[in-house]
Short mmCIF file of C-alpha atoms in Angstrom, two decimals:
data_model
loop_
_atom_site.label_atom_id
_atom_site.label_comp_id
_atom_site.label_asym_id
_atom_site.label_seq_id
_atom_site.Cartn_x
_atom_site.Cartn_y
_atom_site.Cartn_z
CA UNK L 12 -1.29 1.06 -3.26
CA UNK L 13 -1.66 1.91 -7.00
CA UNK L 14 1.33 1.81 -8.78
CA UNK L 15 2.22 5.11 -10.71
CA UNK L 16 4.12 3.02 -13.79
CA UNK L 17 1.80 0.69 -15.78
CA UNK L 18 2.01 -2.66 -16.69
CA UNK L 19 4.89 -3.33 -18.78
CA UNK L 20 5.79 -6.41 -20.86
CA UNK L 21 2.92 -8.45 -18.91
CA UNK L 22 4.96 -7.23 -15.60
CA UNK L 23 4.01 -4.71 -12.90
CA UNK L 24 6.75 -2.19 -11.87
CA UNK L 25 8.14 -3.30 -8.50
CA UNK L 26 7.68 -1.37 -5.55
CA UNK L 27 10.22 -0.86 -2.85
CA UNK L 28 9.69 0.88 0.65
CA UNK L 29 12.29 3.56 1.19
CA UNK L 30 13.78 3.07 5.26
CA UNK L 31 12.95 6.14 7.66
CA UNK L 32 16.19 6.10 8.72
CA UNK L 33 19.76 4.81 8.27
CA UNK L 34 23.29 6.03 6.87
CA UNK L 35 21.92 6.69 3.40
CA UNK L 36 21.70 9.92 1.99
CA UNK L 37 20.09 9.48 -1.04
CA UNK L 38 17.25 6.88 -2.83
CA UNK L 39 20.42 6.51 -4.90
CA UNK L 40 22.39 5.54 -2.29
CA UNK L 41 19.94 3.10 -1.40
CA UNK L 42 19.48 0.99 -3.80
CA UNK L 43 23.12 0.78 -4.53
CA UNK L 44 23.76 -0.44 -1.48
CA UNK L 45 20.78 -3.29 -1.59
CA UNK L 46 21.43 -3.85 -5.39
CA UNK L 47 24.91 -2.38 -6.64
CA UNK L 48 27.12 -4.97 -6.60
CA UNK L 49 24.80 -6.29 -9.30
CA UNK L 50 24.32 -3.74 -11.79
CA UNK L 51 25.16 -0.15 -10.95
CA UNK L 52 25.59 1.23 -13.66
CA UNK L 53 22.10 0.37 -14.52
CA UNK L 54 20.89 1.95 -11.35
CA UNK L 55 22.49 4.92 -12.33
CA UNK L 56 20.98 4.69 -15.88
CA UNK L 57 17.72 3.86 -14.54
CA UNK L 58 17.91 7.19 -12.69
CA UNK L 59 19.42 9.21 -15.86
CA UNK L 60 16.47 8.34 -17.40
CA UNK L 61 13.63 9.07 -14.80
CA UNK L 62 13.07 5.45 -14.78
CA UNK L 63 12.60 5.21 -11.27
CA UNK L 64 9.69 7.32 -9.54
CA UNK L 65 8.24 8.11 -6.04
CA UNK L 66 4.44 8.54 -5.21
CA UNK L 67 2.72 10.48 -8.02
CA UNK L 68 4.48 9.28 -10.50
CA UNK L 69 7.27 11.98 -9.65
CA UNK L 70 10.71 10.87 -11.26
CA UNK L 71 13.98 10.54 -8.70
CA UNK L 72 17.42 11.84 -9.70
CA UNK L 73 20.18 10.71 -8.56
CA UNK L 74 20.37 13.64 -5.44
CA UNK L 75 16.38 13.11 -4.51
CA UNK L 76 17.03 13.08 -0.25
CA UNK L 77 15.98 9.83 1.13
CA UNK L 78 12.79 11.41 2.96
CA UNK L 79 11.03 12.88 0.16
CA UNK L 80 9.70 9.78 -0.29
CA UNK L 81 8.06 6.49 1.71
CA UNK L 82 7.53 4.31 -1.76
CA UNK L 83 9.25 4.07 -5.23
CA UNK L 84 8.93 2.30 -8.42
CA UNK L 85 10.90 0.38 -10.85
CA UNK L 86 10.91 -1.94 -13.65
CA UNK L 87 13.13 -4.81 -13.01
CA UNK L 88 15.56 -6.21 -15.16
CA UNK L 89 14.20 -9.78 -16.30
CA UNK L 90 16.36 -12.67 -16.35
CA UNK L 91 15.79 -14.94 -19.66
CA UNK L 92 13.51 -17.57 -18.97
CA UNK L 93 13.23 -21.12 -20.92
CA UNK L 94 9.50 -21.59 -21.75
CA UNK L 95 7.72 -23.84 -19.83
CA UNK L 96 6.40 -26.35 -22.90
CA UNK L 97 2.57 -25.88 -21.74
CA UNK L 98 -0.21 -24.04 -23.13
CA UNK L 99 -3.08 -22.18 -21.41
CA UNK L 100 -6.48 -22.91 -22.70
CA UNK L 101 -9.43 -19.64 -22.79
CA UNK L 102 -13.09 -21.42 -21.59
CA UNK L 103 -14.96 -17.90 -21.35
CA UNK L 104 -13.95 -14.20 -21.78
CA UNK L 105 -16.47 -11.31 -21.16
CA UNK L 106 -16.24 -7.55 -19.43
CA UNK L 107 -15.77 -8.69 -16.41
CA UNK L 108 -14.39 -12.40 -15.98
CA UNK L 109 -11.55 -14.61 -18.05
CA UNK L 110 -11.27 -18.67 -17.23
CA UNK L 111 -8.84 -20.62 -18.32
CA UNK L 112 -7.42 -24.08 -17.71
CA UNK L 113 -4.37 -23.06 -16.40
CA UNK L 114 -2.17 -26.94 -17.40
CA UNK L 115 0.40 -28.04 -14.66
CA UNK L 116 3.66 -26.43 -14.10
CA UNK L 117 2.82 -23.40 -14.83
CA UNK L 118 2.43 -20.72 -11.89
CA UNK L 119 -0.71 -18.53 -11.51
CA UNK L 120 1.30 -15.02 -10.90
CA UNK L 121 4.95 -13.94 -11.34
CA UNK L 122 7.75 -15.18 -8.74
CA UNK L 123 11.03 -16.29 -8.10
CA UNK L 124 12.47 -17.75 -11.55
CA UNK L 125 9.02 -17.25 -13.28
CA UNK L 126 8.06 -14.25 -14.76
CA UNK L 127 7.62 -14.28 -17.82
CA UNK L 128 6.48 -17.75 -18.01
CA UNK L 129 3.50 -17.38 -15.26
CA UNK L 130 0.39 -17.94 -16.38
CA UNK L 131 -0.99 -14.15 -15.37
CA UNK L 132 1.79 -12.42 -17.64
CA UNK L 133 1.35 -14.75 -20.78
CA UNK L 134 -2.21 -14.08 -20.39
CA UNK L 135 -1.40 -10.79 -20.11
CA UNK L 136 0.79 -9.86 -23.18
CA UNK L 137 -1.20 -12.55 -25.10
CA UNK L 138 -4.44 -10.87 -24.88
CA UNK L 139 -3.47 -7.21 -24.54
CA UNK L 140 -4.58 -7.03 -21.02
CA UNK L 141 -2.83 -5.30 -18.43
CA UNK L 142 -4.99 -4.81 -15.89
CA UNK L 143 -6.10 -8.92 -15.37
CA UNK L 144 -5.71 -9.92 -12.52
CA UNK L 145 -5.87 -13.64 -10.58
CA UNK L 146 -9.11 -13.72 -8.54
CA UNK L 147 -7.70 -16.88 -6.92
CA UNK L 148 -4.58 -19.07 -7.52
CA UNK L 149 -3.15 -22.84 -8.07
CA UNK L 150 -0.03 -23.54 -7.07
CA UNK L 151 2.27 -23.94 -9.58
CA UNK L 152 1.79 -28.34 -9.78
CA UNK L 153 -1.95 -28.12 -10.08
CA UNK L 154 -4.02 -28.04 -12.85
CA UNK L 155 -7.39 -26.77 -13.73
CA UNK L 156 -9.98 -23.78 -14.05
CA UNK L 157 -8.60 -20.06 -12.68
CA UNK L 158 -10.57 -17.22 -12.54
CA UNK L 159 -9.49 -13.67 -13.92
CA UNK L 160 -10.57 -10.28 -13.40
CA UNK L 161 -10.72 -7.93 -16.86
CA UNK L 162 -12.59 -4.85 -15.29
CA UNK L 163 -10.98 -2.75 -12.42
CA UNK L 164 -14.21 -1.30 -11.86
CA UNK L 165 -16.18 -4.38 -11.03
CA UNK L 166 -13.14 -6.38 -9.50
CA UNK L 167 -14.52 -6.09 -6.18
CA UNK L 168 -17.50 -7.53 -6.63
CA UNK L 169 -15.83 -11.17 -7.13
CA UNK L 170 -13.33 -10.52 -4.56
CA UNK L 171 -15.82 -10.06 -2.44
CA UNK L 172 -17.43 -13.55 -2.34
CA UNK L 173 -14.09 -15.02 -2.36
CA UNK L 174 -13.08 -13.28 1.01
CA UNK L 175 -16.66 -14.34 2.11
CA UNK L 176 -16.14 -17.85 0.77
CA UNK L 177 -19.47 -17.46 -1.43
CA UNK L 178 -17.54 -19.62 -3.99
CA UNK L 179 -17.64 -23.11 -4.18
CA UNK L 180 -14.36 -25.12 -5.90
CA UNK L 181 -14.15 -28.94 -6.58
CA UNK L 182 -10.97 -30.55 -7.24
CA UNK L 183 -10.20 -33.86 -8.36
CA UNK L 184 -6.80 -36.00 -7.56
CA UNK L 185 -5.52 -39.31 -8.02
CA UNK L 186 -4.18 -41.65 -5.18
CA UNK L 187 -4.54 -45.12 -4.02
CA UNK L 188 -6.97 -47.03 -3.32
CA UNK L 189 -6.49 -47.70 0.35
CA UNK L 190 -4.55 -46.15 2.80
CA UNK L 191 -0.40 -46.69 3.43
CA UNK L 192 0.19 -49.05 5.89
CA UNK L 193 0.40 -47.48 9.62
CA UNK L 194 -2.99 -45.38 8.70
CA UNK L 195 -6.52 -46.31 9.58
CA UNK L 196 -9.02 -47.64 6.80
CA UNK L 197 -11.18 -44.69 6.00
CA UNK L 198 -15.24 -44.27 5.27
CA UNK L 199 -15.81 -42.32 2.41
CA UNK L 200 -17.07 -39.88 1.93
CA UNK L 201 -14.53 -37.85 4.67
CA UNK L 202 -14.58 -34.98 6.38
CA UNK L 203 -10.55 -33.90 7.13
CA UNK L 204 -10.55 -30.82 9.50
CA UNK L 205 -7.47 -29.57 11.23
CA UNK L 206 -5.05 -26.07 11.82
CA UNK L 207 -2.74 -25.58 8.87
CA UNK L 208 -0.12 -22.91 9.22
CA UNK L 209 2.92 -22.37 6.53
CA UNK L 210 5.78 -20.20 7.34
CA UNK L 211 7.30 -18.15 3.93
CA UNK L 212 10.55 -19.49 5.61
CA UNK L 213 9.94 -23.25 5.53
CA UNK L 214 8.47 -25.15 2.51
CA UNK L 215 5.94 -27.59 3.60
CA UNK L 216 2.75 -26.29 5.12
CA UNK L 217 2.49 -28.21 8.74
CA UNK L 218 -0.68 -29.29 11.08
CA UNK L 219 -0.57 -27.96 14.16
CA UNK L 220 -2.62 -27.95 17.43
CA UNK L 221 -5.01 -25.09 17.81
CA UNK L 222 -8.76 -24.61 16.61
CA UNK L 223 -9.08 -25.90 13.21
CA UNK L 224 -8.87 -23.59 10.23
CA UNK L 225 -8.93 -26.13 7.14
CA UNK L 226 -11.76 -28.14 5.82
CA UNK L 227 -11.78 -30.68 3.25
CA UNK L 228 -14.54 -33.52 2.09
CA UNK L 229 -13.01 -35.94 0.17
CA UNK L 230 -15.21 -38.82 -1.76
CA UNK L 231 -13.69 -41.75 -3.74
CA UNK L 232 -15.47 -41.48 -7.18
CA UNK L 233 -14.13 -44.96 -8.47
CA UNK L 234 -10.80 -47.48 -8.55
CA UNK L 235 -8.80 -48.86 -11.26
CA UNK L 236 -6.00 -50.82 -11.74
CA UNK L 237 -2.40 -49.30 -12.20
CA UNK L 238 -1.67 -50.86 -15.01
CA UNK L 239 -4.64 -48.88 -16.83
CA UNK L 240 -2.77 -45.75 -16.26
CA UNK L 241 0.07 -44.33 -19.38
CA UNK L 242 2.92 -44.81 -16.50
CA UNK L 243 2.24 -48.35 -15.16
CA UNK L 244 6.13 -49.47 -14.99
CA UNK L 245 6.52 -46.50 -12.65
CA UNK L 246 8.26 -47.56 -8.99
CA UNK L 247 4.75 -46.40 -7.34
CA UNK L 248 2.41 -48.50 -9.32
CA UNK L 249 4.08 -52.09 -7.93
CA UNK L 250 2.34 -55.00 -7.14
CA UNK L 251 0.23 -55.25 -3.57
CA UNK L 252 1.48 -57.56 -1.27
CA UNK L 253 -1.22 -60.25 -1.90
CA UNK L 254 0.59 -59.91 -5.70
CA UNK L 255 -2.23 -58.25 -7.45
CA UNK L 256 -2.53 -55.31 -9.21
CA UNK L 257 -1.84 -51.67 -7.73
CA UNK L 258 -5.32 -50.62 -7.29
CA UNK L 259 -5.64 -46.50 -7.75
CA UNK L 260 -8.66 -43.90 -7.32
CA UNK L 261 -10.11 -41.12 -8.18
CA UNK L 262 -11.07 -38.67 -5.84
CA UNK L 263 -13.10 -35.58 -5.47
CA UNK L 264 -11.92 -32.79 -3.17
CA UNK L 265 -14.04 -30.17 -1.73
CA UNK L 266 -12.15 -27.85 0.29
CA UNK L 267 -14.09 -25.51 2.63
CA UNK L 268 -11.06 -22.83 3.51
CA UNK L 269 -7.97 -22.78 1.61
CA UNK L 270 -5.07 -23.14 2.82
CA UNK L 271 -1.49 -23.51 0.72
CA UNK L 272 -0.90 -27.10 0.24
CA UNK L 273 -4.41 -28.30 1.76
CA UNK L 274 -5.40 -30.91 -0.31
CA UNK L 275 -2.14 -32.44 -0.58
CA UNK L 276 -1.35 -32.21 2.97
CA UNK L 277 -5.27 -33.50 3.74
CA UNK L 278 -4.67 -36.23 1.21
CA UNK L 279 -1.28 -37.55 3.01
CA UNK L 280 -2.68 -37.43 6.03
CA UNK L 281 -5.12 -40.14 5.20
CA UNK L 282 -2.30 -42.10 4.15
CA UNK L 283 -3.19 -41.39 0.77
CA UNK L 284 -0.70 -39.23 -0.63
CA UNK L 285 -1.53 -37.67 -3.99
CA UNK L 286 0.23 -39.45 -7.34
CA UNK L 287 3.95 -37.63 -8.37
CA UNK L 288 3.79 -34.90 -5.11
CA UNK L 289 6.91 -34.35 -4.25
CA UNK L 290 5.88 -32.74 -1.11
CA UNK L 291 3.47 -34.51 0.96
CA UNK L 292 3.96 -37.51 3.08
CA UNK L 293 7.74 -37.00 2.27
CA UNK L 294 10.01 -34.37 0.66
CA UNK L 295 11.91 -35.63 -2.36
CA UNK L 296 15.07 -34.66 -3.58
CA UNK L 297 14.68 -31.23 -5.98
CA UNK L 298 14.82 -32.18 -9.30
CA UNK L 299 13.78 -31.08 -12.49
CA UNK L 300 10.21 -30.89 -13.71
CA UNK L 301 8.97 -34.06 -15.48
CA UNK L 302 6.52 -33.15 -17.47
CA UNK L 303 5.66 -36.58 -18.30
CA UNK L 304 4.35 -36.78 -14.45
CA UNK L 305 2.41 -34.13 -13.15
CA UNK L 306 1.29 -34.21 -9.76
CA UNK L 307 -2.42 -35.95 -10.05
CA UNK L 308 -4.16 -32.88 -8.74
CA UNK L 309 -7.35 -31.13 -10.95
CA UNK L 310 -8.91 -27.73 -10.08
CA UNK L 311 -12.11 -29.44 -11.85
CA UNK L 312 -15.10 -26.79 -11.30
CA UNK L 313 -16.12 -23.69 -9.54
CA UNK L 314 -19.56 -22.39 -8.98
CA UNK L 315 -20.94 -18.91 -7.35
CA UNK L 316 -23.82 -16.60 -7.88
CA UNK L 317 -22.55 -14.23 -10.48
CA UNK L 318 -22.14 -10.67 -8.99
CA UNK L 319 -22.88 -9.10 -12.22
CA UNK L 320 -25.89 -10.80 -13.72
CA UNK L 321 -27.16 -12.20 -10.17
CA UNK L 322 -27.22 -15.16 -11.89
CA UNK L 323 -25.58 -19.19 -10.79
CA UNK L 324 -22.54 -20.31 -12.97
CA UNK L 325 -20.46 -22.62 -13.15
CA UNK L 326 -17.03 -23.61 -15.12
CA UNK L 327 -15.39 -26.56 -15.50
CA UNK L 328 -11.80 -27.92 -16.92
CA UNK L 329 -11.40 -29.41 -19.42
CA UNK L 330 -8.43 -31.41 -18.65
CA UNK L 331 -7.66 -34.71 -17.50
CA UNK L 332 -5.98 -36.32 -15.24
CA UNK L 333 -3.34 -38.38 -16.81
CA UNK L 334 -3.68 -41.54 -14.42
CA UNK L 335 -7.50 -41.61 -14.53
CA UNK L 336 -8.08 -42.02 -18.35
#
């Protein structure tokens, strides 16, 4: 549903579904009960000042009946935010597409404690562009090329092969060598295929019986030592057993479907969890972001028959893993 307020500050107005029924009398009433023990005084202002609007753009006062409308919109009142001390990189701008190596930490769209400092509203206020918009998104850890649409009007064109999975993405991560102990030696290149599901109510994404809906290939490009890598001394670059160096690899990923968390959770399952995740085999502790290790995972290249020109491209990051230099 289009929103009747434009972009502002990088940010789209927020959009809130009025109930059908309950002991409110008024959209006023409403929102003071879900939000005035916060601020009501600005909900009243916000009012005052036609600030907050129903379909059509059609401002609410503060006696608009709860049924005269299903839908309204308002701008949000942003919390300060610390910036995140990354920078996004531009590989290609035109009419229609923007790529950029989005770096780690950074989230692709607005959420939670991140609004400002998401990669879409930086992008956003930086290049005077309200109406981009992600075409696909990294979580928040992972690095690498993301895809932005500039044009409204030929938006769903790309979206398109995305939904038909007419895009091919290639990832690269760092993990070790060999397998943990308790998991099976693998034959590379693998094929992991299994049914992910994530609940928005639990964190980690889980594997589950049922026809499978993820697909990954994974092939070990090359190994390397530990102690080649910037953070050697770390606790997860010991010795092996035998006394000998850690022994690492790089890997490239290939997913097939995606799935939150499908690498990582693909990765672990080998027995080869992924360098600094926090998540997958095991759950740390929160704690704040190091930024001197980011998780070892690289959106490295996507490919697809351009919509536009009917042409094949391709992008690729720029970056680097940090442990595979």
């Amino acid at each position: 549903m289009q929103s009747p307020l434009p972009v502002r500050d990088g940010v789209n107005a927020t959009r809130l579904r009025l109930p059908d029924e309950g002991p409110w009398e008024t959209a006023l009433d409403y929102m003071m009960h879900r939000w005035g023990h916060i601020d009501p005084q600005g909900i009243e202002d916000r009012f005052d000042a036609g600030e907050i609007v129903g379909e059509a753009g059609i401002a609410l006062d503060r006696s608009t009946p709860m049924q005269d409308h299903t839908f309204i919109w308002y701008y949000r009142t942003l919390p300060p935010e610390t910036r995140i001390p990354v920078e996004l990189n531009i590989l290609h701008q035109d009419d229609h597409l923007l790529v950029v190596d989005k770096p780690h930490f950074l989230p692709t769209t607005p959420g939670g404690t991140y609004i400002q400092e998401s990669a879409l509203v930086r992008l956003r206020n930086q290049l005077g562009l309200p109406d981009l918009i992600p075409m696909h998104r990294l979580d928040r850890m992972t690095a690498g090329i993301l895809l932005l649409s500039t044009n409204p009007e030929t938006r769903g064109k790309y979206q398109v092969l995305f939904e038909k999975r007419q895009v091919q993405k290639e990832y690269e991560c760092v993990s070790a060598a060999e397998p943990a102990p308790g998991h099976p030696a693998v034959d590379f290149p693998a094929v992991v295929r299994n049914r992910m599901t994530k609940s928005r109510s639990y964190l980690l994404a889980e594997v589950v019986d049922g026809e499978p809906n993820a697909e990954t290939r994974i092939e070990r490009l090359r190994t390397f030592d530990a102690s080649d890598a910037p953070d050697a001394g770390a606790p997860d670059a010991a010795p092996d057993a035998d006394g000998g160096p850690h022994r690492r690899a790089l890997y490239r990923l290939e997913p097939h479907s995606g799935k939150t968390h499908q690498l990582r959770v693909h990765m672990a399952s080998l027995g080869l969890g992924i360098v600094n995740d926090a998540f997958y085999p095991e759950l740390l502790d929160k704690a704040p972001d190091n930024y001197a290790k980011p998780l070892q995972l690289l959106a490295r290249g996507i490919r697809f028959v351009d919509p536009i020109s009917s042409s094949p491209v391709e992008y690729r990051s720029r970056l680097e893993l940090s442990e595979a230099r």
